[in-house]
CSV table of C-alpha atoms in Angstrom, one decimal:
chain,number,residue,atom,x,y,z
A,1,MET,CA,-15.7,-50.7,-24.0
A,2,THR,CA,-16.7,-53.6,-26.3
A,3,THR,CA,-14.2,-55.4,-28.4
A,4,PRO,CA,-14.6,-55.9,-32.1
A,5,GLY,CA,-15.3,-59.6,-31.4
A,6,GLU,CA,-18.2,-58.6,-29.1
A,7,GLU,CA,-19.6,-56.2,-31.7
A,8,MET,CA,-19.5,-58.9,-34.4
A,9,HIS,CA,-21.1,-61.4,-32.0
A,10,ALA,CA,-23.9,-58.8,-31.3
A,11,LEU,CA,-24.4,-58.5,-35.1
A,12,VAL,CA,-24.7,-62.3,-35.4
A,13,ARG,CA,-27.3,-62.3,-32.6
A,14,ARG,CA,-29.3,-59.6,-34.3
A,15,LEU,CA,-29.4,-61.2,-37.7
A,16,TYR,CA,-30.0,-64.7,-36.4
A,17,PRO,CA,-33.8,-64.7,-36.2
A,18,LEU,CA,-34.3,-63.4,-39.8
A,19,CYS,CA,-35.5,-65.9,-42.4
A,20,ARG,CA,-33.1,-65.7,-45.2
A,21,SER,CA,-33.2,-67.7,-48.5
A,22,ILE,CA,-31.8,-67.2,-52.0
A,23,THR,CA,-34.4,-64.5,-52.6
A,24,GLY,CA,-36.9,-62.5,-50.6
A,25,ASP,CA,-37.5,-60.0,-47.9
A,26,GLY,CA,-35.3,-61.8,-45.4
A,27,VAL,CA,-32.3,-61.1,-47.6
A,28,ARG,CA,-33.3,-57.4,-47.8
A,29,ALA,CA,-33.8,-57.2,-44.1
A,30,THR,CA,-30.3,-58.7,-43.5
A,31,LEU,CA,-28.7,-56.2,-45.9
A,32,ASP,CA,-30.6,-53.4,-44.2
A,33,VAL,CA,-28.9,-54.3,-40.9
A,34,VAL,CA,-25.5,-54.8,-42.5
A,35,GLY,CA,-26.0,-51.4,-44.1
A,36,GLU,CA,-26.1,-49.8,-40.7
A,37,HIS,CA,-22.5,-50.8,-40.3
A,38,LEU,CA,-21.2,-49.8,-43.8
A,39,PRO,CA,-22.9,-48.3,-46.8
A,40,LEU,CA,-24.1,-50.8,-49.4
A,41,GLU,CA,-25.1,-50.6,-53.0
A,42,VAL,CA,-28.0,-52.9,-53.3
A,43,HIS,CA,-28.9,-54.6,-56.6
A,44,GLU,CA,-32.2,-56.2,-57.6
A,45,VAL,CA,-32.1,-58.6,-60.5
A,46,PRO,CA,-35.6,-59.6,-62.0
A,47,THR,CA,-36.9,-63.1,-62.0
A,48,GLY,CA,-36.3,-64.8,-65.4
A,49,THR,CA,-33.0,-63.0,-66.0
A,50,GLN,CA,-30.5,-65.3,-67.7
A,51,VAL,CA,-27.2,-65.4,-65.7
A,52,LEU,CA,-24.7,-67.6,-67.4
A,53,ASP,CA,-26.3,-71.1,-67.5
A,54,TRP,CA,-28.8,-70.3,-64.8
A,55,THR,CA,-32.0,-68.2,-64.6
A,56,VAL,CA,-32.9,-66.0,-61.7
A,57,PRO,CA,-35.8,-67.9,-59.9
A,58,GLN,CA,-39.0,-66.6,-58.5
A,59,GLU,CA,-38.9,-64.8,-55.3
A,60,TRP,CA,-39.9,-66.6,-52.2
A,61,ASN,CA,-41.5,-65.0,-49.1
A,62,ILE,CA,-43.2,-66.6,-46.1
A,63,ARG,CA,-45.4,-65.1,-43.4
A,64,GLU,CA,-46.3,-68.1,-41.2
A,65,ALA,CA,-46.2,-71.9,-41.1
A,66,TRP,CA,-47.3,-74.4,-38.5
A,67,ILE,CA,-48.6,-77.9,-37.8
A,68,ALA,CA,-51.5,-78.4,-35.4
A,69,ASP,CA,-52.0,-81.8,-33.8
A,70,PRO,CA,-55.5,-83.5,-33.5
A,71,SER,CA,-56.1,-81.4,-30.3
A,72,GLY,CA,-55.4,-78.2,-32.2
A,73,ARG,CA,-52.1,-77.6,-30.4
A,74,ARG,CA,-49.3,-76.2,-32.7
A,75,VAL,CA,-46.5,-78.8,-32.5
A,76,VAL,CA,-44.3,-77.1,-35.0
A,77,ASP,CA,-44.3,-73.4,-35.6
A,78,PHE,CA,-42.2,-71.3,-38.0
A,79,ALA,CA,-42.5,-68.4,-35.5
A,80,ASP,CA,-40.2,-70.4,-33.1
A,81,SER,CA,-37.5,-71.0,-35.6
A,82,SER,CA,-37.0,-70.1,-39.3
A,83,LEU,CA,-35.5,-73.6,-39.7
A,84,HIS,CA,-38.8,-75.2,-39.2
A,85,VAL,CA,-39.9,-74.8,-42.8
A,86,LEU,CA,-38.3,-76.4,-45.8
A,87,GLY,CA,-36.8,-73.5,-47.7
A,88,TYR,CA,-38.8,-72.4,-50.7
A,89,SER,CA,-41.9,-74.4,-49.6
A,90,VAL,CA,-44.9,-73.8,-51.8
A,91,PRO,CA,-48.1,-72.7,-50.0
A,92,VAL,CA,-50.2,-75.4,-48.3
A,93,SER,CA,-53.5,-75.3,-46.3
A,94,ALA,CA,-54.7,-78.8,-45.7
A,95,ARG,CA,-55.8,-81.4,-43.2
A,96,MET,CA,-54.3,-84.9,-43.4
A,97,PRO,CA,-53.5,-87.9,-41.3
A,98,LEU,CA,-50.1,-88.3,-39.7
A,99,SER,CA,-49.2,-91.1,-42.2
A,100,GLU,CA,-49.7,-88.6,-45.1
A,101,LEU,CA,-47.8,-85.9,-43.3
A,102,ARG,CA,-44.7,-87.9,-42.4
A,103,PRO,CA,-43.0,-87.9,-45.8
A,104,HIS,CA,-42.9,-84.1,-45.5
A,105,LEU,CA,-41.2,-84.1,-42.1
A,106,HIS,CA,-37.4,-83.9,-41.8
A,107,THR,CA,-35.5,-84.8,-38.7
A,108,LEU,CA,-32.0,-85.8,-37.5
A,109,PRO,CA,-32.3,-89.2,-35.8
A,110,ASP,CA,-28.7,-89.1,-34.7
A,111,HIS,CA,-29.3,-85.7,-33.0
A,112,PRO,CA,-32.8,-86.0,-31.7
A,113,LYS,CA,-32.9,-82.5,-30.1
A,114,TRP,CA,-31.7,-80.6,-33.2
A,115,ILE,CA,-33.7,-79.2,-36.1
A,116,PRO,CA,-32.2,-79.8,-39.6
A,117,TYR,CA,-31.8,-77.1,-42.3
A,118,ARG,CA,-33.3,-78.3,-45.6
A,119,THR,CA,-34.3,-76.6,-48.9
A,120,SER,CA,-35.9,-77.2,-52.2
A,121,TYR,CA,-35.0,-74.3,-54.3
A,122,TYR,CA,-35.5,-75.6,-57.8
A,123,LYS,CA,-38.1,-78.3,-57.3
A,124,PRO,CA,-41.6,-77.3,-56.1
A,125,ASP,CA,-42.1,-79.0,-52.7
A,126,TRP,CA,-43.2,-78.3,-49.2
A,127,GLY,CA,-42.1,-79.6,-45.8
A,128,PHE,CA,-41.3,-79.0,-42.2
A,129,CYS,CA,-38.1,-79.6,-40.2
A,130,LEU,CA,-38.4,-80.6,-36.5
A,131,THR,CA,-36.6,-82.4,-33.8
A,132,GLN,CA,-36.8,-86.2,-33.7
A,133,GLU,CA,-38.1,-85.9,-30.2
A,134,THR,CA,-41.0,-83.9,-31.4
A,135,LEU,CA,-41.7,-86.4,-34.2
A,136,ASP,CA,-41.6,-89.4,-31.9
A,137,ALA,CA,-44.2,-87.7,-29.6
A,138,LEU,CA,-46.8,-87.0,-32.3
A,139,PRO,CA,-50.0,-89.1,-31.8
A,140,ASP,CA,-51.9,-90.6,-34.6
A,141,GLY,CA,-54.9,-88.6,-36.0
A,142,GLU,CA,-55.6,-85.8,-38.3
A,143,TYR,CA,-53.3,-82.8,-38.5
A,144,GLU,CA,-53.9,-79.3,-39.8
A,145,VAL,CA,-51.0,-78.0,-41.9
A,146,ARG,CA,-50.5,-74.3,-42.9
A,147,ILE,CA,-47.7,-72.7,-45.0
A,148,ASP,CA,-48.5,-69.1,-45.9
A,149,SER,CA,-45.8,-68.5,-48.5
A,150,THR,CA,-45.6,-67.0,-52.0
A,151,LEU,CA,-43.6,-67.9,-55.0
A,152,ALA,CA,-43.9,-65.1,-57.5
A,153,ASP,CA,-41.9,-63.1,-60.0
A,154,GLY,CA,-39.8,-60.7,-58.1
A,155,HIS,CA,-36.0,-60.2,-57.7
A,156,LEU,CA,-32.8,-61.7,-56.5
A,157,THR,CA,-31.1,-59.2,-54.2
A,158,TYR,CA,-27.4,-58.8,-53.5
A,159,ALA,CA,-25.2,-55.9,-52.2
A,160,GLU,CA,-21.7,-54.5,-52.7
A,161,HIS,CA,-19.5,-52.2,-50.7
A,162,VAL,CA,-16.3,-50.8,-52.3
A,163,VAL,CA,-13.3,-49.5,-50.4
A,164,PRO,CA,-11.4,-47.4,-52.9
A,165,GLY,CA,-7.7,-48.1,-53.3
A,166,GLN,CA,-4.7,-46.5,-54.8
A,167,VAL,CA,-5.1,-48.7,-57.9
A,168,SER,CA,-8.2,-50.0,-59.7
A,169,ASP,CA,-7.0,-53.7,-59.4
A,170,GLU,CA,-9.5,-55.4,-57.1
A,171,VAL,CA,-9.7,-57.8,-54.3
A,172,VAL,CA,-13.1,-59.4,-53.9
A,173,VAL,CA,-14.3,-60.6,-50.5
A,174,SER,CA,-17.5,-62.6,-50.7
A,175,SER,CA,-19.9,-63.9,-48.0
A,176,HIS,CA,-23.3,-65.6,-48.6
A,177,VAL,CA,-26.5,-64.2,-47.2
A,178,CYS,CA,-28.9,-67.0,-48.0
A,179,HIS,CA,-29.0,-69.2,-44.9
A,180,PRO,CA,-31.7,-68.7,-42.2
A,181,SER,CA,-30.9,-69.2,-38.6
A,182,LEU,CA,-27.3,-70.5,-38.9
A,183,ALA,CA,-24.7,-68.5,-36.9
A,184,ASN,CA,-21.5,-70.0,-38.1
A,185,ASP,CA,-22.4,-71.1,-41.7
A,186,ASN,CA,-23.5,-67.7,-42.8
A,187,LEU,CA,-23.7,-65.0,-40.2
A,188,ALA,CA,-20.1,-65.1,-38.8
A,189,GLY,CA,-18.8,-64.6,-42.3
A,190,ILE,CA,-21.1,-61.7,-42.9
A,191,ALA,CA,-20.0,-60.1,-39.6
A,192,VAL,CA,-16.3,-60.5,-40.3
A,193,ALA,CA,-16.6,-59.2,-43.8
A,194,ALA,CA,-18.5,-56.1,-42.6
A,195,PHE,CA,-15.9,-55.3,-39.9
A,196,LEU,CA,-13.0,-56.0,-42.2
A,197,ALA,CA,-14.5,-53.5,-44.7
A,198,ARG,CA,-14.7,-50.9,-42.0
A,199,SER,CA,-11.1,-51.6,-40.9
A,200,LEU,CA,-9.7,-51.2,-44.5
A,201,ALA,CA,-11.6,-47.9,-44.9
A,202,GLU,CA,-9.6,-46.5,-42.0
A,203,ARG,CA,-6.7,-46.3,-44.4
A,204,THR,CA,-6.3,-46.0,-48.1
A,205,PRO,CA,-5.3,-49.5,-49.2
A,206,TYR,CA,-3.3,-50.2,-52.3
A,207,HIS,CA,-5.8,-52.4,-53.9
A,208,THR,CA,-9.5,-51.6,-54.3
A,209,TYR,CA,-11.6,-53.9,-52.1
A,210,ARG,CA,-15.0,-55.0,-53.3
A,211,PHE,CA,-17.2,-56.7,-50.6
A,212,LEU,CA,-20.0,-58.9,-52.0
A,213,PHE,CA,-22.9,-60.0,-49.9
A,214,ALA,CA,-25.0,-62.3,-52.1
A,215,PRO,CA,-27.0,-65.6,-51.9
A,216,GLY,CA,-24.8,-68.7,-52.4
A,217,THR,CA,-24.3,-70.1,-55.8
A,218,ILE,CA,-27.0,-68.2,-57.8
A,219,GLY,CA,-25.9,-64.9,-56.3
A,220,ALA,CA,-22.2,-65.3,-57.2
A,221,ILE,CA,-23.2,-66.6,-60.6
A,222,THR,CA,-25.4,-63.5,-61.0
A,223,TRP,CA,-22.6,-61.2,-60.0
A,224,LEU,CA,-20.2,-62.8,-62.4
A,225,ALA,CA,-22.7,-62.7,-65.3
A,226,ARG,CA,-23.3,-59.0,-64.7
A,227,ASN,CA,-19.6,-58.2,-64.3
A,228,ALA,CA,-18.1,-60.5,-66.9
A,229,GLY,CA,-16.7,-57.6,-68.8
A,230,ARG,CA,-14.7,-56.3,-65.9
A,231,VAL,CA,-13.5,-59.3,-64.0
A,232,GLU,CA,-10.0,-58.9,-65.3
A,233,ARG,CA,-9.7,-56.2,-62.6
A,234,VAL,CA,-10.1,-58.9,-60.0
A,235,LYS,CA,-6.5,-59.8,-59.0
A,236,HIS,CA,-7.3,-61.7,-55.8
A,237,GLY,CA,-10.3,-62.9,-53.8
A,238,LEU,CA,-11.4,-64.5,-50.6
A,239,VAL,CA,-14.7,-66.3,-49.7
A,240,LEU,CA,-15.5,-66.0,-46.0
A,241,ALA,CA,-17.6,-68.8,-44.4
A,242,CYS,CA,-17.9,-70.7,-41.1
A,243,ALA,CA,-15.8,-67.9,-39.6
A,244,GLY,CA,-16.8,-68.0,-35.9
A,245,ASP,CA,-16.5,-71.5,-34.5
A,246,ARG,CA,-13.7,-72.4,-32.1
A,247,GLY,CA,-11.9,-74.7,-34.5
A,248,ALA,CA,-8.5,-73.9,-36.1
A,249,LEU,CA,-8.4,-71.8,-39.2
A,250,THR,CA,-8.6,-73.6,-42.6
A,251,TYR,CA,-7.7,-72.2,-45.9
A,252,LYS,CA,-8.8,-73.7,-49.2
A,253,ARG,CA,-6.6,-72.8,-52.1
A,254,SER,CA,-7.8,-71.4,-55.4
A,255,ARG,CA,-8.2,-73.6,-58.4
A,256,ARG,CA,-4.8,-72.3,-59.6
A,257,GLY,CA,-3.2,-73.4,-56.4
A,258,ASP,CA,-0.4,-70.8,-56.6
A,259,ALA,CA,-2.4,-67.6,-56.9
A,260,GLY,CA,-1.2,-64.5,-55.0
A,261,ILE,CA,-3.8,-65.0,-52.3
A,262,ASP,CA,-2.7,-68.6,-51.8
A,263,ARG,CA,0.9,-67.7,-51.3
A,264,VAL,CA,0.1,-64.8,-49.0
A,265,MET,CA,-2.4,-66.8,-46.9
A,266,ARG,CA,0.1,-69.7,-46.5
A,267,HIS,CA,2.9,-67.2,-45.4
A,268,VAL,CA,0.7,-65.4,-42.9
A,269,LEU,CA,-0.7,-68.6,-41.4
A,270,GLU,CA,2.7,-70.3,-41.2
A,271,THR,CA,4.5,-67.4,-39.6
A,272,SER,CA,1.7,-66.5,-37.2
A,273,GLY,CA,2.1,-69.7,-35.2
A,274,ARG,CA,-1.7,-70.3,-35.3
A,275,PRO,CA,-3.0,-73.8,-35.6
A,276,HIS,CA,-4.2,-74.1,-39.1
A,277,SER,CA,-4.6,-76.3,-42.1
A,278,ILE,CA,-4.3,-75.6,-45.8
A,279,ARG,CA,-6.4,-77.7,-48.2
A,280,GLU,CA,-6.2,-78.1,-52.0
A,281,PHE,CA,-9.0,-76.8,-54.2
A,282,THR,CA,-12.0,-79.0,-54.9
A,283,PRO,CA,-15.0,-77.9,-57.1
A,284,TYR,CA,-17.4,-78.2,-54.1
A,285,GLY,CA,-18.0,-75.9,-51.2
A,286,TYR,CA,-18.8,-72.3,-51.3
A,287,ASP,CA,-18.6,-69.6,-54.0
A,288,GLU,CA,-14.9,-70.0,-54.6
A,289,ARG,CA,-16.0,-72.7,-57.1
A,290,GLN,CA,-17.9,-70.1,-59.1
A,291,PHE,CA,-15.1,-67.5,-59.1
A,292,CYS,CA,-12.6,-70.3,-60.0
A,293,SER,CA,-14.6,-71.9,-62.7
A,294,PRO,CA,-12.4,-72.4,-65.8
A,295,GLY,CA,-14.0,-69.6,-67.8
A,296,PHE,CA,-13.1,-67.0,-65.1
A,297,ASP,CA,-10.3,-68.8,-63.3
A,298,LEU,CA,-9.9,-66.1,-60.7
A,299,GLY,CA,-7.4,-66.3,-57.9
A,300,VAL,CA,-10.0,-66.8,-55.2
A,301,GLY,CA,-9.5,-68.9,-52.1
A,302,SER,CA,-11.8,-69.7,-49.1
A,303,LEU,CA,-11.1,-69.0,-45.4
A,304,SER,CA,-13.1,-70.7,-42.7
A,305,ARG,CA,-12.4,-72.2,-39.3
A,306,THR,CA,-13.9,-75.7,-39.2
A,307,PRO,CA,-14.8,-76.3,-42.8
A,308,TYR,CA,-18.4,-76.9,-44.0
A,309,ALA,CA,-19.9,-80.3,-42.9
A,310,GLY,CA,-16.8,-80.7,-40.7
A,311,TYR,CA,-18.7,-80.2,-37.4
A,312,PRO,CA,-21.9,-82.0,-36.2
A,313,GLU,CA,-23.8,-78.7,-35.8
A,314,TYR,CA,-23.5,-77.8,-39.5
A,315,HIS,CA,-26.9,-77.1,-41.0
A,316,THR,CA,-28.7,-77.6,-37.8
A,317,SER,CA,-30.3,-75.5,-35.1
A,318,ALA,CA,-27.3,-76.3,-32.9
A,319,ASP,CA,-25.4,-73.8,-35.1
A,320,ASP,CA,-26.8,-70.9,-33.0
A,321,PRO,CA,-25.1,-67.8,-31.6
A,322,ASP,CA,-23.7,-69.7,-28.6
A,323,PHE,CA,-21.8,-71.9,-31.1
A,324,VAL,CA,-19.7,-69.0,-32.3
A,325,SER,CA,-17.4,-67.0,-30.1
A,326,PRO,CA,-16.3,-63.3,-30.2
A,327,GLU,CA,-12.7,-64.5,-29.8
A,328,ALA,CA,-12.8,-66.8,-32.8
A,329,MET,CA,-14.4,-64.1,-35.1
A,330,GLU,CA,-11.8,-61.6,-33.9
A,331,ASP,CA,-9.0,-64.0,-34.7
A,332,THR,CA,-10.5,-64.6,-38.2
A,333,LEU,CA,-10.7,-60.8,-38.7
A,334,ALA,CA,-7.1,-60.4,-37.5
A,335,VAL,CA,-5.8,-63.0,-40.1
A,336,CYS,CA,-7.7,-61.3,-42.9
A,337,ARG,CA,-6.2,-57.9,-41.9
A,338,GLU,CA,-2.7,-59.5,-41.9
A,339,VAL,CA,-3.3,-61.1,-45.2
A,340,PHE,CA,-4.5,-58.0,-46.9
A,341,SER,CA,-1.7,-55.9,-45.4
A,342,VAL,CA,0.8,-58.3,-47.0
A,343,LEU,CA,-1.1,-58.4,-50.3
A,344,ASP,CA,-1.2,-54.6,-50.4
A,345,ARG,CA,2.6,-54.2,-49.7
A,346,ASP,CA,3.9,-57.0,-51.9
A,347,ARG,CA,5.6,-55.2,-54.8
A,348,ARG,CA,8.2,-55.9,-57.3
A,349,TYR,CA,11.1,-53.5,-57.1
A,350,VAL,CA,13.9,-52.7,-59.5
A,351,ASN,CA,17.5,-52.1,-58.2
A,352,LEU,CA,18.7,-48.7,-59.4
A,353,SER,CA,22.3,-49.5,-58.5
A,354,PRO,CA,22.5,-53.1,-59.8
A,355,TYR,CA,26.3,-53.3,-60.5
A,356,GLY,CA,27.8,-54.5,-57.2
A,357,GLU,CA,26.5,-53.7,-53.8
A,358,PRO,CA,25.6,-50.0,-53.3
A,359,GLN,CA,27.3,-48.3,-50.4
A,360,LEU,CA,24.6,-48.2,-47.7
A,361,GLY,CA,26.6,-46.4,-45.0
A,362,ARG,CA,27.0,-43.1,-46.9
A,363,ARG,CA,23.3,-43.0,-47.5
A,364,GLY,CA,22.7,-43.2,-43.8
A,365,LEU,CA,20.9,-46.5,-44.0
A,366,TYR,CA,23.2,-48.2,-41.5
A,367,GLU,CA,22.8,-45.3,-39.1
A,368,ALA,CA,19.1,-45.6,-39.3
A,369,LEU,CA,19.4,-49.1,-37.8
A,370,GLY,CA,21.5,-48.0,-34.9
A,371,GLY,CA,20.1,-49.1,-31.5
A,372,ARG,CA,17.6,-51.5,-33.1
A,373,SER,CA,17.5,-54.9,-31.5
A,374,ASP,CA,16.8,-56.4,-35.0
A,375,ALA,CA,19.5,-54.3,-36.7
A,376,GLN,CA,21.3,-57.3,-38.2
A,377,GLU,CA,18.0,-58.8,-39.5
A,378,ALA,CA,17.0,-55.4,-40.9
A,379,GLN,CA,20.5,-55.1,-42.7
A,380,MET,CA,20.1,-58.6,-44.1
A,381,ALA,CA,16.6,-57.6,-45.4
A,382,MET,CA,18.1,-54.6,-47.2
A,383,LEU,CA,20.7,-56.9,-48.9
A,384,TRP,CA,18.1,-59.4,-49.8
A,385,VAL,CA,15.8,-56.8,-51.3
A,386,LEU,CA,18.7,-55.3,-53.3
A,387,SER,CA,19.6,-58.8,-54.5
A,388,LEU,CA,16.1,-59.7,-55.7
A,389,SER,CA,15.0,-56.4,-57.0
A,390,ASP,CA,15.1,-57.2,-60.6
A,391,GLY,CA,11.5,-56.6,-61.5
A,392,GLU,CA,10.8,-60.4,-61.3
A,393,HIS,CA,10.6,-61.1,-57.6
A,394,GLY,CA,8.0,-59.6,-55.1
A,395,LEU,CA,8.7,-58.8,-51.5
A,396,LEU,CA,6.8,-61.9,-50.4
A,397,GLU,CA,9.2,-64.0,-52.4
A,398,VAL,CA,12.1,-62.1,-50.7
A,399,ALA,CA,10.6,-63.0,-47.3
A,400,GLU,CA,10.1,-66.6,-48.3
A,401,ARG,CA,13.6,-67.1,-49.7
A,402,SER,CA,15.3,-65.2,-46.9
A,403,GLY,CA,13.3,-66.6,-44.0
A,404,LEU,CA,12.9,-63.0,-42.7
A,405,PRO,CA,9.5,-61.6,-41.5
A,406,PHE,CA,7.6,-59.9,-44.3
A,407,ASP,CA,7.2,-56.7,-42.2
A,408,THR,CA,11.0,-56.5,-41.9
A,409,VAL,CA,11.4,-57.0,-45.6
A,410,ALA,CA,8.8,-54.4,-46.5
A,411,ALA,CA,10.4,-51.9,-44.1
A,412,ALA,CA,13.8,-52.5,-45.8
A,413,ALA,CA,12.2,-51.9,-49.2
A,414,ASP,CA,10.7,-48.6,-47.9
A,415,ALA,CA,14.1,-47.4,-46.6
A,416,LEU,CA,15.8,-48.3,-49.9
A,417,HIS,CA,13.1,-46.7,-51.9
A,418,GLY,CA,13.5,-43.5,-49.8
A,419,ALA,CA,17.2,-43.5,-50.4
A,420,GLY,CA,16.7,-43.7,-54.2
A,421,LEU,CA,18.2,-47.2,-54.5
A,422,VAL,CA,15.1,-49.0,-55.7
A,423,LYS,CA,11.9,-48.2,-57.6
A,424,VAL,CA,8.6,-49.9,-58.1
């Protein structure tokens, strides 16, 4: 029987060869595969659509691309890796000497066996990415260059999956689908998001969860532009990226710094005993900066393992499926599940017997604790909940102030609610 980690890793391997970009058939093919794991509502936004301060660009698609040396041998071939072509390259069919070709070749001299990932989304250009070893071995002479691509009016594609909750208040979970063959910086986040959505659907969560699979930057901006009239429903959010490497978990706070997701994430990570770091917000990174832009100012943080650009393999061919592990993705998934469990149960209660301490024994609440190894802790949790149930303090704050586990505090609130001593 396969584990969730192994299933997520298999999804990463399946998606890895597809050539993704901010638009095009590679995005659609990716969403088709994700759609086999959970139903998606796919949106197509036409080229030229104004989205906030941006405009949806032309759609880019590519069929083949290669460089042939003077002997006719293909020394670089897009068929071998989707990283070999500069993203959004305009079509090219030409012969030229190596001296003329060199300015269009991108390598990583410090990592001569790796292929870099490079793009030119909004400036017409063309180019190839290759290993430094390949470049060093190229002889002088005339080369044939071919890029069979199209830049034409089309659409920007993104998809959503909604897990209905008990209330219409939403939690947005976002992952980007625009990178080509990069396993950690793209695919691991997609896989964790898909399996998280499936996990939440197994119960009826309190919040409504909206999963967004969209191209980075322009995709989030497009979603925000098309949903500006309803973003007040978004009470919390999380961007998932770099979710599968073997590094410790890293959480980047929202722009607010004290949003509900920030407090819950800190509590879960600190009480879990996992190695982790929590970083302050900066207006650079992934799509948290779009959700947190001052006009929207949503409470959206970002969860990763090793942060972007924090590992040498970032944006290179070394970020392949072997770089991510089933265990790391499963751990990221487990943390997300814990965080959303706390977020869903964090309520503000009102004490219905606020004058003095209510008699718990005659309501059978002490007897309910009989035989429990944590009976004293559970009793203290009841007293703390009663003390702070004034409509101003949530259960997470009760757990933080009391030093008690959130699960114990939530169980105490459930017992007190069942006894008619508190109400939401």
